[in-house]
Every structure is written in structure tokens, then in C-alpha cells.
XYZ file of C-alpha atoms in Angstrom:
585
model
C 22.363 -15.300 22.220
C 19.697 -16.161 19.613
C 19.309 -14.819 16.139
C 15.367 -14.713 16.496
C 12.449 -13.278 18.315
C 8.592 -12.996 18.561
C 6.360 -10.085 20.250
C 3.420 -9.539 20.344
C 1.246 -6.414 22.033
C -2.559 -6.909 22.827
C -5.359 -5.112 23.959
C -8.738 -3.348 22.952
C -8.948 -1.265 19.400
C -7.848 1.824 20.491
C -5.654 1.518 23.457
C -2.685 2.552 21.631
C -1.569 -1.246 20.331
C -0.591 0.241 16.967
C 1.431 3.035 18.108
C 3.143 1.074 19.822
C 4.167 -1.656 17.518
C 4.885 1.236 15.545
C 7.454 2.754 17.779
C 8.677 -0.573 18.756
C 9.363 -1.631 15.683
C 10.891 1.400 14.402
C 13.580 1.391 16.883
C 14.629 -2.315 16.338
C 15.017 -1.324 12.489
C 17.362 1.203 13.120
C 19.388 -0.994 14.726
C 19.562 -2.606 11.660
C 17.186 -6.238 12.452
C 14.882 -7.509 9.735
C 11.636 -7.814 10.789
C 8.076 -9.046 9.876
C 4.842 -7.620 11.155
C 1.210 -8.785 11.632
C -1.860 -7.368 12.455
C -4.772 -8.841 13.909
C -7.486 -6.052 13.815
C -11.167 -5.658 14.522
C -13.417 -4.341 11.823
C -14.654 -1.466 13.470
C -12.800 1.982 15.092
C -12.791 1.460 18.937
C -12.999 -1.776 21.060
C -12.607 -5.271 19.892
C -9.835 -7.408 20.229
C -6.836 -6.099 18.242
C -3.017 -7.391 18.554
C 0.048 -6.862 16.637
C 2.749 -9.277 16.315
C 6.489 -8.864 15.461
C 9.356 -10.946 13.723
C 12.765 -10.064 14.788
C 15.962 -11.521 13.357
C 19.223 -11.087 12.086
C 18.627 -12.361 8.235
C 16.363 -12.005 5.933
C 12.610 -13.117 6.813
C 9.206 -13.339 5.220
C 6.789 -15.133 7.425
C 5.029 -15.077 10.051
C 6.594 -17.015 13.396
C 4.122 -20.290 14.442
C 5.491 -19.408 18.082
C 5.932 -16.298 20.403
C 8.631 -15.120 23.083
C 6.738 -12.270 24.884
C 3.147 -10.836 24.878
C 2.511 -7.855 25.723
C -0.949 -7.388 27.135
C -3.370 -5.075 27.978
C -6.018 -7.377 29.234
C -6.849 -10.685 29.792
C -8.336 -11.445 26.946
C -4.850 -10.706 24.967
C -3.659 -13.630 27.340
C -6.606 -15.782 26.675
C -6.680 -15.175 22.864
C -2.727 -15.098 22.557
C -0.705 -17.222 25.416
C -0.958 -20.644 23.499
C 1.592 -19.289 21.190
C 4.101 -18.684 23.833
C 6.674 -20.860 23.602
C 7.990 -23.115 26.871
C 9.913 -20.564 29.029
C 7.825 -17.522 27.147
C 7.301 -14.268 28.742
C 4.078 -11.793 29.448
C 3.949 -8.407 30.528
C 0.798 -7.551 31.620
C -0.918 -4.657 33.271
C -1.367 -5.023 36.804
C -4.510 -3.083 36.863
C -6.753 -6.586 35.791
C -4.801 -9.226 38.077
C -3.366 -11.199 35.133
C -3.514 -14.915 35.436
C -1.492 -17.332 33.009
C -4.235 -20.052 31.275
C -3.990 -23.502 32.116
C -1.364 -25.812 30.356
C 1.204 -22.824 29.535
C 4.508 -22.805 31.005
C 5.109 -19.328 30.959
C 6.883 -16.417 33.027
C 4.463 -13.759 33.965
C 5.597 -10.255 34.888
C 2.768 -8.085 36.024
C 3.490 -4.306 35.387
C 1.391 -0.826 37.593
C 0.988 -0.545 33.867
C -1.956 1.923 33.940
C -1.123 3.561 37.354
C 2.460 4.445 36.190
C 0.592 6.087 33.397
C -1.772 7.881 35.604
C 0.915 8.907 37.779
C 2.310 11.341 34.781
C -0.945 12.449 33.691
C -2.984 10.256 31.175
C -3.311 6.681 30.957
C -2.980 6.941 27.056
C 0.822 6.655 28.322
C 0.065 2.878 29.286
C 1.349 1.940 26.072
C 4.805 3.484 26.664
C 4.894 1.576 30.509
C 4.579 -1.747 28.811
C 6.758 -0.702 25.431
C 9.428 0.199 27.520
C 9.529 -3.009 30.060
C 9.188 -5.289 27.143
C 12.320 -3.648 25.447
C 14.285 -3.606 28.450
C 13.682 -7.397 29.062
C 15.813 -7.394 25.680
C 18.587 -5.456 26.816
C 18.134 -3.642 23.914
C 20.015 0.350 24.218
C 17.151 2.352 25.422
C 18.610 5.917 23.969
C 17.638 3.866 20.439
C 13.958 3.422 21.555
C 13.945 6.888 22.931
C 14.681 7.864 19.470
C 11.899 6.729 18.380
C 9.453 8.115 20.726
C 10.858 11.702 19.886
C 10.297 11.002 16.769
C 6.270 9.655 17.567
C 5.449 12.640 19.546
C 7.836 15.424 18.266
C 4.854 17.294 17.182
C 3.395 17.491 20.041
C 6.249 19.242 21.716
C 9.100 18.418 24.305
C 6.722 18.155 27.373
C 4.830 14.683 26.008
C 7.921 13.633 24.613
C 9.448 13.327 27.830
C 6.409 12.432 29.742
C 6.564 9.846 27.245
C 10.201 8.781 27.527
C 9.451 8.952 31.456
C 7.485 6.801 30.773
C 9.246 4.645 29.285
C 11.786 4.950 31.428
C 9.387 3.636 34.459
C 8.337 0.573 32.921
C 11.776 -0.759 32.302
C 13.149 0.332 35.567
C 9.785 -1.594 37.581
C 10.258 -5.156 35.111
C 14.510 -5.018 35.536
C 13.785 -5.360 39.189
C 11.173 -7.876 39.151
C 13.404 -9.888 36.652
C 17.099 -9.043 37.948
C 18.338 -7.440 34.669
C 17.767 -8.236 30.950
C 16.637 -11.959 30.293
C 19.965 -13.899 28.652
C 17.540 -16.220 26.969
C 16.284 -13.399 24.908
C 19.641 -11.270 24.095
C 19.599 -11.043 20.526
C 22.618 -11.135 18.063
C 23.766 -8.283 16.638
C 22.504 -6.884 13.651
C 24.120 -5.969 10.936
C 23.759 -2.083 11.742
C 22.504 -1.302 8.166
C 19.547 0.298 7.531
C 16.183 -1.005 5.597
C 13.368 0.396 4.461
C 10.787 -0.513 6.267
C 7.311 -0.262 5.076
C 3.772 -1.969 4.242
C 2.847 -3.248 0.639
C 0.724 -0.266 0.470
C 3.381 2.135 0.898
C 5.420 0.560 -1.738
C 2.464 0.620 -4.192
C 2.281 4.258 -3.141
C 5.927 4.732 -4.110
C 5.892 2.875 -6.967
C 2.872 4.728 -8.159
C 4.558 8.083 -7.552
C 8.251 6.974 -9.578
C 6.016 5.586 -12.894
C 4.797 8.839 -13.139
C 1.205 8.579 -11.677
C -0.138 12.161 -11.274
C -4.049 11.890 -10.134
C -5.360 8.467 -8.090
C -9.182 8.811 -7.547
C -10.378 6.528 -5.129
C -13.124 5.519 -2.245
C -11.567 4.493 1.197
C -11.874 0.950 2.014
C -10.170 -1.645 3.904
C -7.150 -2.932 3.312
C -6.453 -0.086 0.576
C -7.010 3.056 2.020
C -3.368 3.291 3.154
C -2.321 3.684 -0.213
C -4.565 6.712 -1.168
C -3.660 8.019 2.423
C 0.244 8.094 1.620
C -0.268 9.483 -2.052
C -2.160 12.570 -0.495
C 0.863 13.287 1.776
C 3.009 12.815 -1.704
C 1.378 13.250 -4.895
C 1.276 16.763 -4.390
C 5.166 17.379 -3.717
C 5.326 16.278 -7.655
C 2.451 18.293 -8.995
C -0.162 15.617 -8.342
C -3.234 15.233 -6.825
C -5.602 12.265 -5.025
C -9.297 12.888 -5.618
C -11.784 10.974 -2.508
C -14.710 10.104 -4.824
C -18.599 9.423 -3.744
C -18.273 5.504 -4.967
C -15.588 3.182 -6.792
C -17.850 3.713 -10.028
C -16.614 7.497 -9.902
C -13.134 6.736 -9.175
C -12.560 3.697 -11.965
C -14.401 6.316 -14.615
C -12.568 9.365 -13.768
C -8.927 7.326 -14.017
C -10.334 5.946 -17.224
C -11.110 9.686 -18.297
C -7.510 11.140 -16.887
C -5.738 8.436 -18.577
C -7.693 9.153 -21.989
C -6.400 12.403 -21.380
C -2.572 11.074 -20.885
C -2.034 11.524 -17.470
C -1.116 8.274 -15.684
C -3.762 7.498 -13.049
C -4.860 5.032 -10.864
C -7.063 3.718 -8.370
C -7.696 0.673 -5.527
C -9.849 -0.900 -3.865
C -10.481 -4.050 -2.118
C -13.416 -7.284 -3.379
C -16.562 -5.091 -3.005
C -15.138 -1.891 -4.719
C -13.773 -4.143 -7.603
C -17.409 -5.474 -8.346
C -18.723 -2.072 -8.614
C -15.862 -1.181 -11.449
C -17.016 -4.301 -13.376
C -18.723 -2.330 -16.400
C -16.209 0.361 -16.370
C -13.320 -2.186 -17.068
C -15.664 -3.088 -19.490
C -15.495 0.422 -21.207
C -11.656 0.068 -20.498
C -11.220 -2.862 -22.480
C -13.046 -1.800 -25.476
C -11.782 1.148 -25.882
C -8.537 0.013 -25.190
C -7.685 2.961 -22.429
C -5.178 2.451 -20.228
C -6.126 1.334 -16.713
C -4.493 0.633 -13.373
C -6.151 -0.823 -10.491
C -5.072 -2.466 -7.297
C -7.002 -4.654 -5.626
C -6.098 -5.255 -2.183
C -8.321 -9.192 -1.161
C -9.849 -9.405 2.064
C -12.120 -11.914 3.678
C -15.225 -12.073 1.597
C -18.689 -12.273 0.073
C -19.722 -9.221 0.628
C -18.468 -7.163 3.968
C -17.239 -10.449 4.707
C -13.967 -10.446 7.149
C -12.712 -6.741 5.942
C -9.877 -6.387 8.152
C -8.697 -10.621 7.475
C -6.672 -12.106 5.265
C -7.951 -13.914 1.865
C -6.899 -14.577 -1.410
C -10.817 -14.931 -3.005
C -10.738 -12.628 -5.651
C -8.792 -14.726 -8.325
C -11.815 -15.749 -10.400
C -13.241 -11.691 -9.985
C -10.222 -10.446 -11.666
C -9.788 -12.770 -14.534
C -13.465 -12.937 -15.105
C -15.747 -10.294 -13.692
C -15.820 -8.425 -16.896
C -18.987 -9.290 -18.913
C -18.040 -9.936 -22.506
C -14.694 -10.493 -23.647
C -11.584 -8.270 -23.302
C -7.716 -8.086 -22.454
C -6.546 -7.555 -19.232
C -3.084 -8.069 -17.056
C -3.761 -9.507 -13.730
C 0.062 -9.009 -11.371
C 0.347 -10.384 -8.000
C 3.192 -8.904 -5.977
C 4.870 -11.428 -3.850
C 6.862 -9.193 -1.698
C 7.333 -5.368 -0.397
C 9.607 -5.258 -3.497
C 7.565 -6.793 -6.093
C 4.998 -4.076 -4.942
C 7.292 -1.337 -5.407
C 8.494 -2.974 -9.143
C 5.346 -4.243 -10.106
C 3.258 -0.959 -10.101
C 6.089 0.151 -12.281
C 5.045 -2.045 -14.736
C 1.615 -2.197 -14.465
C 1.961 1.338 -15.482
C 3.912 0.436 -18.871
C 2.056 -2.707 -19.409
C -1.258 -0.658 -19.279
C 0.315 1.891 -21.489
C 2.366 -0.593 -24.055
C -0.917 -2.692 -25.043
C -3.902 -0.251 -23.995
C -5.421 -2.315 -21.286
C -6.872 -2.844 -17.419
C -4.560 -3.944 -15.330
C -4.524 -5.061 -12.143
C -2.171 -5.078 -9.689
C -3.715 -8.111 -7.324
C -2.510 -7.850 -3.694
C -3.484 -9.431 -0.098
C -4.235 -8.442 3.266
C -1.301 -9.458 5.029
C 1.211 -8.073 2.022
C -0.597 -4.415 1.907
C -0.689 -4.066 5.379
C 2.266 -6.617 7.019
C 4.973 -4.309 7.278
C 7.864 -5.959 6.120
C 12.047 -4.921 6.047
C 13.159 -5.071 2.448
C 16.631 -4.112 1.456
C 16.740 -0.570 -0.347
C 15.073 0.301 -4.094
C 17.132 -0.057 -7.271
C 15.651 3.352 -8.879
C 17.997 2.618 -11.205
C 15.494 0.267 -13.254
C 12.724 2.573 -13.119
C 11.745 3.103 -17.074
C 8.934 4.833 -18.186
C 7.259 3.120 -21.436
C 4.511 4.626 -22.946
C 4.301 2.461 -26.077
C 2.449 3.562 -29.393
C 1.740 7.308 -28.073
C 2.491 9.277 -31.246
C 2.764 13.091 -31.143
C 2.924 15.553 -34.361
C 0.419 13.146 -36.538
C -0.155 15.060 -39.795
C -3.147 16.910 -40.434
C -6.295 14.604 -41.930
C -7.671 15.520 -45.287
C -11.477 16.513 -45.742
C -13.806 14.951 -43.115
C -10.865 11.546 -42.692
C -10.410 10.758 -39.333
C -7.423 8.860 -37.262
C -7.510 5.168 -37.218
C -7.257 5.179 -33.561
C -8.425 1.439 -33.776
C -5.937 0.486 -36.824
C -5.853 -3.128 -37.470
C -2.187 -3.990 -36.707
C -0.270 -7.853 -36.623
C 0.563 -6.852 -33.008
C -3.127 -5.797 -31.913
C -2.010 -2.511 -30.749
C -2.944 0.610 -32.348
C -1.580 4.206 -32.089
C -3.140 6.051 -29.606
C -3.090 9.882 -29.715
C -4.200 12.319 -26.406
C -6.791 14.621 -26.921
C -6.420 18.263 -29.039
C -3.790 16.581 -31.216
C -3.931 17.899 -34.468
C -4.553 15.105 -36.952
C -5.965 12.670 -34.272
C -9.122 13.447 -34.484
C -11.290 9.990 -33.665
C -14.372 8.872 -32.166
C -14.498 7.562 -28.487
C -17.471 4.737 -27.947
C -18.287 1.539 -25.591
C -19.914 0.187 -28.560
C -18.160 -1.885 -31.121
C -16.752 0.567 -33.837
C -14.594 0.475 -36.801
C -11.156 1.823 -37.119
C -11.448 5.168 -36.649
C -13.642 4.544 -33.852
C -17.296 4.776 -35.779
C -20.162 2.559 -33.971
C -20.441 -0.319 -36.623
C -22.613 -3.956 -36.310
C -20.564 -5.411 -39.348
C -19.870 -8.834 -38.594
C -16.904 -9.121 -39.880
C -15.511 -5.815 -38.700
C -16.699 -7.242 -35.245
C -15.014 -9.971 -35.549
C -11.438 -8.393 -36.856
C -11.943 -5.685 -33.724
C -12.366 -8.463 -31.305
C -9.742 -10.679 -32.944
C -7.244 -7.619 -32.375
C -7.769 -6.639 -28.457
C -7.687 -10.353 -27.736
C -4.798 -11.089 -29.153
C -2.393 -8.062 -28.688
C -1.840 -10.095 -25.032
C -0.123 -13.552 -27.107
C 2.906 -14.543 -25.222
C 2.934 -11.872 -22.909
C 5.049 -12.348 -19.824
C 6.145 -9.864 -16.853
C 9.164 -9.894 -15.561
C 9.521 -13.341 -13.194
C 6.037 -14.488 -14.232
C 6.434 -17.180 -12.335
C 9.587 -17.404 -9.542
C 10.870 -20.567 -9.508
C 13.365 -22.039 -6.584
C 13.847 -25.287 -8.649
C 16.904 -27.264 -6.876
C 15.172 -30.749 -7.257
C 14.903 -32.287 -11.262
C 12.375 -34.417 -9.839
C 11.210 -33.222 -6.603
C 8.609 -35.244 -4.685
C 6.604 -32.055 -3.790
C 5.857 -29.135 -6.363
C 4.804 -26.206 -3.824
C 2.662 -23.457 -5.498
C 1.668 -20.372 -4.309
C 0.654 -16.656 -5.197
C 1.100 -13.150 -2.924
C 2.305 -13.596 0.616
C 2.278 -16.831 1.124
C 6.156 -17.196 -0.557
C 7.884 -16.473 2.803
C 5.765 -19.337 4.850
C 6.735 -21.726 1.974
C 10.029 -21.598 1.879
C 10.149 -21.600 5.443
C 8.032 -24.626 5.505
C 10.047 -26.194 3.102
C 13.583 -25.635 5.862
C 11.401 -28.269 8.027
C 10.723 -30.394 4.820
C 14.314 -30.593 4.373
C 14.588 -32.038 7.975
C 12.013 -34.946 7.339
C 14.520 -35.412 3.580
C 11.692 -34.653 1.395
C 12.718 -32.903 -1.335
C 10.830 -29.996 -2.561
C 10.179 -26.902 -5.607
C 8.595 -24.178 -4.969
C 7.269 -21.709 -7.787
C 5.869 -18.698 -7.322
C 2.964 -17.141 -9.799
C 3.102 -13.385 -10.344
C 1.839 -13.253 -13.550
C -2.507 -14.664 -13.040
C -3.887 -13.788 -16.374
C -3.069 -14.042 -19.310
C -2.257 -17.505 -17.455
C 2.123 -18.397 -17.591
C 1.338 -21.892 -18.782
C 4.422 -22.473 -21.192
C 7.052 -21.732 -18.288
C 5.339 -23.732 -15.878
C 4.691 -26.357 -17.817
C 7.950 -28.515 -17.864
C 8.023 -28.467 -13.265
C 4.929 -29.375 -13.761
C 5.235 -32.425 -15.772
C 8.890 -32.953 -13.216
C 7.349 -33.137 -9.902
C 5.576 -36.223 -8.341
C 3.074 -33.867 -6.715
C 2.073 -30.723 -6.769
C 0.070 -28.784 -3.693
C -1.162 -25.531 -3.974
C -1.397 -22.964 -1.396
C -3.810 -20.248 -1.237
C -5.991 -18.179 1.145
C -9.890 -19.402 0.054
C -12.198 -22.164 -0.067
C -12.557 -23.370 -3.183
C -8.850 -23.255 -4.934
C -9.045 -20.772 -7.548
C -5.155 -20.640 -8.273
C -5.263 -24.606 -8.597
C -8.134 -24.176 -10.797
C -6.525 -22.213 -12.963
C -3.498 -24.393 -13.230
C -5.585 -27.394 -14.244
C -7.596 -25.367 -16.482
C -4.439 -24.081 -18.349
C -2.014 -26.364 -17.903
C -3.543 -29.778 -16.973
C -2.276 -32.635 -14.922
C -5.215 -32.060 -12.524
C -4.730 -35.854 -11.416
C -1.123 -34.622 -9.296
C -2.659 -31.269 -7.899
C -3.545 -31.428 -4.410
C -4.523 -27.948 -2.566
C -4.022 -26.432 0.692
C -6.768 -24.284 1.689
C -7.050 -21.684 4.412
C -9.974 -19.417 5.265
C -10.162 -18.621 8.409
C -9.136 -14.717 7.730
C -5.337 -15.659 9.486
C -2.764 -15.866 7.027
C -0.874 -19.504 6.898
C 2.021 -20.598 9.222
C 4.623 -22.145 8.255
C 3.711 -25.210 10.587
C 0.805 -25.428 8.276
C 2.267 -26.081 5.639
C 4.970 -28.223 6.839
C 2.479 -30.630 8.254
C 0.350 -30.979 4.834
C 3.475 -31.051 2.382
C 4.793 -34.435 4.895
C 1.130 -35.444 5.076
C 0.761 -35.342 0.926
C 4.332 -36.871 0.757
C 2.891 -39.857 2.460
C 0.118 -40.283 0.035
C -2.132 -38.341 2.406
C -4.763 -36.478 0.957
C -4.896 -32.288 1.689
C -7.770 -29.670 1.447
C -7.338 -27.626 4.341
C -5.870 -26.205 7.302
């Protein structure tokens, strides 16, 4: 019995890979594992290589596996691409139909499958994916009535007859691989789970929900890779609570119509990945000065320009904290987990709200799409905050207006919605006075810019930075940001192994920069290595910019478009520990 497990399905974009991952999947959550998804995809609709991979286990997990127990493949190339993973003893189930062969060097057991004929013999070969779902799952002697389950649930729309063509299937594949094999495979009989359910979704969908529970009623947005998921769920949703998503020509149109709904004092968002974010640049602008609540998600994929659009990255640090031209507040939050995303679009929604200002909600390939187990939502600490939103202001005398730009010793001003009586103000993305009237005084410029920028002193988010601190004076400080927190602490089990003791910290909270708390691990640890997903170490730049000791800060780079493993990072944490010296994978 083991308490973990990797698969992995592969094939061409659009033979069905993601379907079924997504059935496969589904059924091993309702039995109640945790699991951990990848996706390798191509950047275009149909053909390419694509593969999904799979995490099973009994407790809690948030990485990536550096090895693999069965592959599933479609073709050869899955096996080319994908077999060096397998560990020794691993398993593929292939398709019959291209004469598998196992690469040179890997000690694996190869079952090949009438994949495609079976299919053919009930009617389509779109049903391939079903022949090789249901021989990997019965390798597992996993209860097939579960997975069945879940294919009624795929194809119930379609009516009964494909759903049991489907489960016939299904039923073929595991019937032709129990022969071949003798029965289930003991080395791959998973414990038990726990039998209670998870939620089980991508970062996306959590934003999505999020989104929906702080009260969002209108996201306007421009489809793009990896974000789209999250306008696709809130069209399915937002309208069940009187809302609406609005497809726009360009990210220009979406960032200035949620810029113009929340002026009007409906909460509204948008996202977007690296390219659409550089086409909002001016309208954060407008945001900033006229201190309008904003929220945008930025979901980072492989870069400059169309880059690596369906790869990991983490490249848009220096974007977000400094794309703006000119000078303005903003709240930069990166989720570190399916939870954070759910609890941190809650409070980018009162942050933006509380101090009248962008904020973005900075996420990464693998944690919007990754789907990910998480144990249910605490809706019990969802609070809505709408800060210094005064109603019933008294009516103005003669041609006064409403100092919608007061001068205030916290920086933030009351802000009034539109038609109330007594708030009458002007509206401008040039530098005004208080009541919003375009003025070049210099030293009303100066008070006005004084204000916005510091209305953001000592403002921290909830966890700004997560700290797992068991050392006082650990040899390693291990930093990281978004979904790399899983693969470090994993990585740091191993570093336990080789008795090197280790921190590891978290940062949520990018700009205004958490300096103060991170300060005293900082001046604790021996060394400090940061982890991130780009060339040219943003996060670490930021950290010596900020908060100094740039003479113990070694990085660990990765930019391949693959997320990190934890191998990777065990084998540069020992490498620094010996005085090594670390810049890459």
C-alpha cells in the first residue's frame, strides 16, 4: 500500500487529454484523495503536444511530483517527451494503434491497449480517451461504479446512450489491461482516503468565487490566456446574483469601463494576463489619480510579448509595481494557494474600496490553472468594507462643491457615488484641488500628491508575508512568492534529510513592499535564496532594494515555462549550503 501516486495522460491538443484528466480526477476526489494537477498545453486549439499530470495522496499536497507511476499515452511522442519521469518499475498504457516502444535506459512496464479500435468498435474513436481512462484506473484497483460516476456526470447531457457507450467503454479498457496484467498492480494500491470531500478547483475558479461573495456585480474583460477561465465561470454565475460579465473589444475598454462602474459604486473587476496589463497602463494611471477603486488580476505567463502564453512565469513583478507612469498608490497581492485566491479577492475588494486605489491581485500560471484540493471555504469571514462611502451628505450652499479630494491625516477622502445630493464634485485625470477643480498650484500639487502616496503607510494584508520560522538561526532563508510554496516546503522535507536546517517565508503582500516584518529573518538567517519563475530576479530585487543585505541573497531562477520541482530546489538549497553559488535551474 502506498500513500502516493503520479499519472499522467498524453497525446495531441484535442484528443480528449483534458476530459479525461477531468473525469479522472473527479472520481479520485470523491473518494476523498488530495490531489494536485498540471497542465502542459500547446498554445494553439488543435494539435501539439499537450499532457496533463496528476498528484494523488492521502494528505495534504501542493507540488508538483519530480517522478511518475503511469503514463497514459496516446502516441509516441507522449512516451518520448514523458517516460524519463517514470520511476523504476513505472507503468505505460499506450494505444496499440502506433506500436508503442519504451525509450532506451527506462525500466518500465509497458501495457499496450486496442485503444482506438475498442473505440471504433462502439462508434467513434473520440471514445479512445475512455479505453485508456478506464485501464489506467483499473490498474489501481480503484471501485469502478466511482469512476462511472463521473462519466455520467461528463456526458449526462448528452443523454443515456453516450453515457453508456462511454461507460462501455470504460468498461473494455479495464477488462483488456486486468488480463494482460493478472488483476490490479499491488505496487500501486493506494491507502485509503479519508472519505471526506474537498473542493476541488483551479485558482481561477476561486478568484471567480471570491469575486462573486465580495459583492462583484459587472467584470468586463478580453479573453486571454491563463485568465479567461475566470471570466468564463463568472458568466455561468454572475448572473444567478443579478450580475453581468461584459467581453470587451480590448483590455483598454475593459480596465475603463470597471473604472467607470466602480465610480458608479458597483464593485467590478477585470483580468488579464502580461500583454493585457500593459495596455491598462494609463488607465491605472487615471485610477490612481482619481483615487477610484480598481481590481485587477493578473494571471503571469511566459513573456515579452506572446511569449510562452500557455507556460508558467512569474515576470511581471517589476510591471505591477512600476508600469504606471508618474507616481501613484497601488496594492499588489499574490495568492499563494487555491485558498489565498478565494480570501484574497475578498480583500482586494475592501482594500480597493478602504483607501481608493488599483489593486492587483498578482497570480501565476500554474496557480490559476493547476487544479488543486483545498479543504472547504470559511464564508464565515467574508466582510464587506466599503470604507469612507458616505450617504445623506447635506445639501451644498450656493455654487460650493464636495471636497471629494479633502486633505485628511489618513490620505483618504470621502467618496460619494454619483446623483448624491450634496456630492456634487468634479471628476479629472489632471491634478485638481479638493473639490476636484484642475489646478497647477505647486503647493496644492504637492499636498495632493503627498496625500495618495501616503494613505498606503504601514499597510499590511492579512499574512503579508507567511512565515514557517522553526530555526532562530537557520542556515538557509527560503523565499518565495505564488505557487512555488508547495515545492518549497517539500524541498525543504529532503533538506531535513541532508540536516540542514531551513525557514521558509512566503511574500503575499509585493507592493507597498512588507519590509518591517521581514526584516528581523532576514538579519537571522546565514543565507537567504530566492525562488521565482524569471530571469532576472525581480522578487530578490525587491528585497535588496527594500530591505538590504543584498551580500546573503542568492536566487534560484527558472524560465523555462515549467514550473519548479521540488528536486530543484533541493539540489540548489544543499548546493548554496555548501558555499555553492545558485542562479538557475
Amino acid at each position: 500500500m502506498i500513500s502516493q501516486l503520479s499519472w499522467k495522460i498524453g497525446g495531441q491538443q484535442g484528443e480528449g487529454v483534458e476530459s479525461t484528466d477531468r473525469i479522472f480526477s473527479t472520481a479520485l476526489n470523491r473518494l476523498g484523495y488530495y490531489l494536485y494537477g498540471y497542465r502542459h498545453f500547446s498554445s494553439r486549439i488543435k494539435g501539439g503536444h499537450t499532457n496533463n499530470k496528476i498528484r494523488i495522496s492521502t494528505k495534504p499536497i501542493r507540488a508538483i511530483s519530480d517522478d511518475l507511476d503511469i503514463l497514459v499515452a496516446f502516441d509516441q511522442e507522449s512516451i518520448d517527451l514523458n517516460a524519463k519521469e517514470l520511476r523504476l518499475g513505472g507503468v505505460i498504457v499506450a494505444d496499440a494503434k502506433f506500436n508503442p516502444t519504451i525509450p532506451e535506459g527506462i525500466n518500465a512496464r509497458l501495457f499496450a491497449v486496442p485503444i482506438t479500435a475498442m473505440a471504433e468498435e462502439l462508434g467513434t474513436s473520440l471514445m479512445k480517451n475512455m479505453v485508456a481512462s478506464g485501464a489506467s484506473w483499473a490498474l489501481l484497483g480503484l471501485p469502478i461504479e466511482v469512476f462511472n460516476k463521473a462519466v455520467e456526470e461528463e456526458f449526462g447531457r448528452k443523454g443515456a446512450a453516450v453515457v453508456e457507450k462511454n461507460i462501455e467503454a470504460v468498461k473494455r479498457g479495464a477488462e483488456f489491461v486486468l488480463e494482460q496484467a493478472g488483476g490490479p498492480l499491488d505496487e500501486f494500491k493506494l491507502d485509503e482516503a479519508d472519505g471526506k470531500q474537498k473542493l476541488f478547483m483551479i485558482g481561477n475558479e476561486a478568484i471567480g468565487l471570491g469575486s462573486i461573495a465580495a459583492g462583484c456585480r459587472l467584470m468586463a474583460a478580453y479573453p486571454i490566456t491563463p485568465a479567461s477561465e475566470i471570466m468564463e465561470y463568472l458568466i455561468k454565475k454572475l448572473p444567478k446574483f443579478g450580475g453581468t460579465v461584459v467581453q470587451t473589444e480590448d483590455e483598454i475598454a475593459a480596465v475603463t469601463m470597471a473604472i467607470g462602474a466602480n465610480y458608479a459604486g458597483v464593485r467590478t473587476m477585470t483580468a488579464s494576463a502580461g500583454p493585457g496589463l500593459s495596455l491598462m497602463m494609463e488607465a491605472i494611471g487615471l485610477a490612481g489619480m482619481t483615487e477610484t477603486p480598481l481590481v485587477i488580476v493578473n494571471t503571469q505567463r511566459g513573456g515579452p510579448s506572446t511569449g510562452l502564453p500557455t507556460k508558467q512565469e512569474q515576470s511581471d513583478l517589476n510591471a505591477m509595481v512600476y508600469g504606471t507612469h508618474g507616481e501613484i498608490p497601488k496594492i499588489v497581492i499574490a495568492p499563494a494557494s487555491i485558498e489565498d485566491c478565494f480570501y484574497d479577492t475578498l480583500e482586494s475588494f475592501n482594500l480597493a474600496e478602504e483607501y481608493q486605489v488599483p489593486v492587483i491581485l498578482m497570480t501565476d500560471l500554474q496557480l490559476s490553472l493547476g487544479k488543486q484540493s483545498c479543504e472547504p471555504l470559511d464564508y464565515e469571514k467574508i466582510e464587506i468594507k466599503r470604507g469612507k462611502l458616505v450617504e445623506n451628505v447635506p445639501a451644498l450652499e450656493g455654487h460650493d462643491l464636495f471636497k471629494r479630494y479633502e486633505l485628511t491625516d489618513d490620505g483618504v477622502s470621502p467618496r460619494v457615488l454619483p446623483g448624491e445630493k450634496g456630492g456634487l464634485h468634479h471628476v479629472t485625470g489632471v491634478e485638481h484641488d479638493e473639490t476636484g477643480r484642475p489646478s497647477e498650484n505647486a503647493l496644492n500639487r504637492q499636498n495632493m500628491m503627498d496625500k495618495r502616496l501616503n494613505k498606503l503607510n504601514d499597510m499590511y494584508i492579512r499574512d503579508a508575508i507567511r512565515v514557517d520560522a522553526p530555526h532562530e538561526t537557520p542556515d538557509l532563508l527560503i523565499i518565495g512568492m505564488g505557487s512555488t510554496g508547495g515545492t518549497i516546503d517539500e524541498a525543504r522535507s529532503m533538506l531535513i534529510e541532508d540536516s540542514i536546517p531551513t525557514n521558509h517565508i512566503t511574500i503575499r503582500q509585493i507592493h507597498p513592499f512588507p519590509t518591517k516584518p521581514l526584516l528581523p529573518y532576514l538579519q537571522k538567517a546565514k543565507k537567504v535564496i530566492v525562488i521565482e519563475n524569471n530571469a532576472t530576479g525581480q522578487l530578490a530585487a525587491q528585497i535588496k532594494m527594500n530591505a538590504g543585505f543584498a551580500e546573503k541573497i542568492e536566487s534560484l531562477l527558472k524560465y523555462d515555462g515549467n514550473p519548479f520541482l521540488p528536486s530543484d530546489i533541493h539540489k540548489a538549497c544543499k548546493e548554496l549550503s555548501l558555499d555553492g553559488n545558485v542562479q538557475r535551474v
